[in-house]
Amino acid sequence: MSNMAAPDCVFHRTLTRSRPGPGPGLNKASPVVCREFLFLVELQRYSRDQGSSVYFPQAVLHGDDLYDVTLSDGDCRLRVTLDPGLNRLVERNLLQPGATLCDATFIPAMSAQHPACPGASAERDSFRLVSVQLSGEADEGRSLRQDSLPWYRSSGPAGALVPLRANRIVFLPLWNNVDYSGGGWRETPPAEEEEEEEEARRPAVTVSELRDSFLFGRRAIARGAVQHQLIVRIINKSHLMYFGKTDRNCECPYKAVLEVCDRTGSVCVVLWNSVCVSWYQRLKPGDIISLRRYRVKRHYEAEPEDIEISVNSRNPAARIAVLPESSVSPEYLPPAPTYSFYNSAELLDRPHGAECDVIGLLTFCGRAERMRSDGRRAELREYHWLRLEDGTSDQPIMVKLFSTSQPDTHLKLHPRLGHHSEMSYRRLRPVRLFLQWLRGRDDGQVLSRALIGGFFIYPPPPVSLETYMKDQRGAPRFLRGAELQGEVTRLCYRERRAFCIQAAVTMVTYSRRGEEDHCLFWTDRASSLSSSSPRPSPSSFSLPSTPRSFRPPLSSPSPRPSPSSFSLPSTPRSFRPPLSSPSPRPSPSSAVSQLSAHRSGKSCKKRKMVPTESQKRRPLVTVQAGQNNDTVILFEASMEFLENSNADEDDDDDDGDTSSFVTAPLLPPFPPVAVETLPMRYNHTRREEQAVVLAMGGGRATAADSFDSALEGYYTLRLRALSDGESIDAVFLPHSPSAPLAPHSNTWTSILSHGAFSSHTPPPSPVDLINMAAQLSNQRLVCVLEACHLGGDTTELVLSRAFHLTH
């Protein structure tokens, strides 16, 4: 397609003003601002290298990542580099494919200063995006419609798409370092490495001969580049391992490990660099492969001393071929892979750390989340939970599935009655027994109880403070309320962390999803009246409806941004978007005060309401006196007043309603629950759509909102930190299908410590539980909060446990 810009191309009108003239003015090109709307087509991540910093002379490079962005003006496309100061927009999934941008500021990049970078050259147009405003919601479908447009001038790639600001030939996936990304990863072997089929192939060397030669020097075959053909079977294949470093220039810093065997023994084969790109997707466990031109090296991590086989694309360039079993001489055919299947009953007796194979019916698939193994700078590892059933016990098999370099396979993990006819293990006795049990299952019954997504925690936390503290290896670190809010704002997209605070409950609400204008709530009046209005909760950060401005940090401090725009600071702490300025409204404590004053006046008579047509649809508010100094409000909200006249007081009371009706207060200022927090019922017809919602960077709230929730409602608890009085709102799900079941007394203390209702008695209704909330008055609690950033301006905060402090 032509690279000529259209006459009315926005990029042509905007970027021609930034082109510097010849001579020393090259480094003094002025930034230009595009006032028109642009669309983000593609976002690509890679790690910087030794020379990347020359492109960002004034930027503070906090992390290892760089991002190339493909933009469209509707007529053509432009590839630019995101200024590192704006990386936080990607890390919190604010900047994503399909986003609409405006007031984008570009600066010409200095392409000629890093000639080793394959994606940049002095002859190609190159720009850096240094500030931007986001406008509206992302539309991924729009980004797909833009990818066939021509490139603006010479900004497009000369060949394969490669990073602009580092000497790399592949991109990283946005959310982990394990999966592959881009079209360069081949599913078929390179044509130049295909071998002609032969019959009765025989290896020129065996695994044991290579080991003996290298370790004991009995023969010289394992020295230097080994030309002898080795024929082995793949037993296991590791995930991809990325080792790119900012202080090294390596075009394709990947490796993968294959465990292989022949009839004489097993050994590890390490695929290095671009061999991974060419062969990783093609090779699978069970394949028989032929290796030539490889090196034998010492395997330093093995005990006792052992070897490994190194396969690289240079020095020397290895030769790999996948062989059909029929082509190998029977006496040299490598043995088939072995498996160690255990059912759910047998797994209970397996020691910690034992390797096992499992097979089961998938009845729950959790959403993708990320965690850090150690420390704030540690790599984020992506995972999700699976629940399998096999009919051998009441205990399901819980699998915490981390990324396995199989992104397409993970998208296909959903509840279904599948088959294993193509797998070699199907004849094993444990598998045959499972398949026999599976044939007796009713498809409709299984699928009707299958769940996906939502908040999930496993293993269940302890039910006593003493056990919890023991599991924490001592006293847990209790955060102040302000510290908690700071930690939550530092979370990256789908990052999950647990926090501990000491707090008191000042308010409890029960709401139905999508009907938050109707709710039940209880408030501790003494606590509410003695404290100031609650500060905004970290469970929700509301961004203004006006476009949001983002600029990279400057070396000198800048004035505090206005509510309609904010700058990206040099530290993650102050990245938190500002909250919308709410209009004046009564706080829950003032509402309680009004209601209590109304009831403390002269005795209420039964009154018959005479509503107008519009008032007939307005719900009522029933006030019930609570114990001690509490007020229980059964709240079906109305934003208008219910009117009555004195004449109505003497009317007939045919309806027999003995409740008193009062002026309706406004709703408590709780943010609605995120739709990603509540589990969804599996929808087989729309299983692909649901799989996308669960995945990282998926459809998020818009798509998830169209599926059936497994929970009708949810509880929200307002917590007041005992350390500094900060108010924190947390969702509580004692009725979740995934909540652990155990017998207890169903008091608020026992429900909070177990995180669920009792398994031996019917659960209290929402009305009953709200009525019981007076039990929480004046209680000091140790609260365990699970935080997960869901992208954009939404952060989930769930109360998983709360333990009563007795002293």
PDB file of C-alpha atoms in Angstrom, residues 339 341 357-362 386 388-390 397 409 412-439:
ATOM      1  CA  TYR A 339       3.125 -39.817  33.533  1.00  0.00           C
ATOM      2  CA  PHE A 341      -1.437 -39.211  37.469  1.00  0.00           C
ATOM      3  CA  ASP A 357      -0.086 -35.092  36.701  1.00  0.00           C
ATOM      4  CA  VAL A 358      -3.799 -34.413  37.165  1.00  0.00           C
ATOM      5  CA  ILE A 359      -6.874 -34.665  34.993  1.00  0.00           C
ATOM      6  CA  GLY A 360     -10.303 -33.317  35.823  1.00  0.00           C
ATOM      7  CA  LEU A 361     -13.460 -31.558  34.728  1.00  0.00           C
ATOM      8  CA  LEU A 362     -12.993 -27.796  34.764  1.00  0.00           C
ATOM      9  CA  LEU A 386      -8.653 -23.424  38.015  1.00  0.00           C
ATOM     10  CA  LEU A 388     -11.077 -29.422  38.653  1.00  0.00           C
ATOM     11  CA  GLU A 389     -13.370 -32.260  39.719  1.00  0.00           C
ATOM     12  CA  ASP A 390     -12.757 -35.959  39.101  1.00  0.00           C
ATOM     13  CA  ILE A 397      -8.245 -30.103  42.611  1.00  0.00           C
ATOM     14  CA  THR A 409      -4.354 -22.547  24.909  1.00  0.00           C
ATOM     15  CA  LYS A 412      -9.509 -22.014  25.469  1.00  0.00           C
ATOM     16  CA  LEU A 413      -9.646 -23.043  29.131  1.00  0.00           C
ATOM     17  CA  HIS A 414     -13.317 -22.959  30.001  1.00  0.00           C
ATOM     18  CA  PRO A 415     -15.807 -25.386  31.590  1.00  0.00           C
ATOM     19  CA  ARG A 416     -16.700 -28.145  29.147  1.00  0.00           C
ATOM     20  CA  LEU A 417     -16.976 -31.898  28.793  1.00  0.00           C
ATOM     21  CA  GLY A 418     -13.970 -32.456  26.572  1.00  0.00           C
ATOM     22  CA  HIS A 419     -12.175 -35.500  25.216  1.00  0.00           C
ATOM     23  CA  HIS A 420      -8.567 -36.716  25.224  1.00  0.00           C
ATOM     24  CA  SER A 421      -8.651 -39.085  22.270  1.00  0.00           C
ATOM     25  CA  GLU A 422      -5.450 -37.707  20.760  1.00  0.00           C
ATOM     26  CA  MET A 423      -3.325 -37.929  23.910  1.00  0.00           C
ATOM     27  CA  SER A 424      -0.967 -40.829  24.521  1.00  0.00           C
ATOM     28  CA  TYR A 425      -1.959 -41.026  28.200  1.00  0.00           C
ATOM     29  CA  ARG A 426      -5.604 -41.904  27.510  1.00  0.00           C
ATOM     30  CA  ARG A 427      -4.916 -45.644  28.007  1.00  0.00           C
ATOM     31  CA  LEU A 428      -3.529 -45.193  31.522  1.00  0.00           C
ATOM     32  CA  ARG A 429      -5.774 -46.582  34.250  1.00  0.00           C
ATOM     33  CA  PRO A 430      -6.309 -43.277  36.194  1.00  0.00           C
ATOM     34  CA  VAL A 431      -7.292 -41.557  32.949  1.00  0.00           C
ATOM     35  CA  ARG A 432      -9.622 -44.371  31.877  1.00  0.00           C
ATOM     36  CA  LEU A 433     -11.364 -44.232  35.259  1.00  0.00           C
ATOM     37  CA  PHE A 434     -11.818 -40.477  34.972  1.00  0.00           C
ATOM     38  CA  LEU A 435     -13.200 -40.701  31.434  1.00  0.00           C
ATOM     39  CA  GLN A 436     -15.628 -43.376  32.599  1.00  0.00           C
ATOM     40  CA  TRP A 437     -16.831 -41.068  35.393  1.00  0.00           C
ATOM     41  CA  LEU A 438     -17.040 -38.165  32.959  1.00  0.00           C
ATOM     42  CA  ARG A 439     -19.331 -40.072  30.590  1.00  0.00           C
TER      43      ARG A 439
END
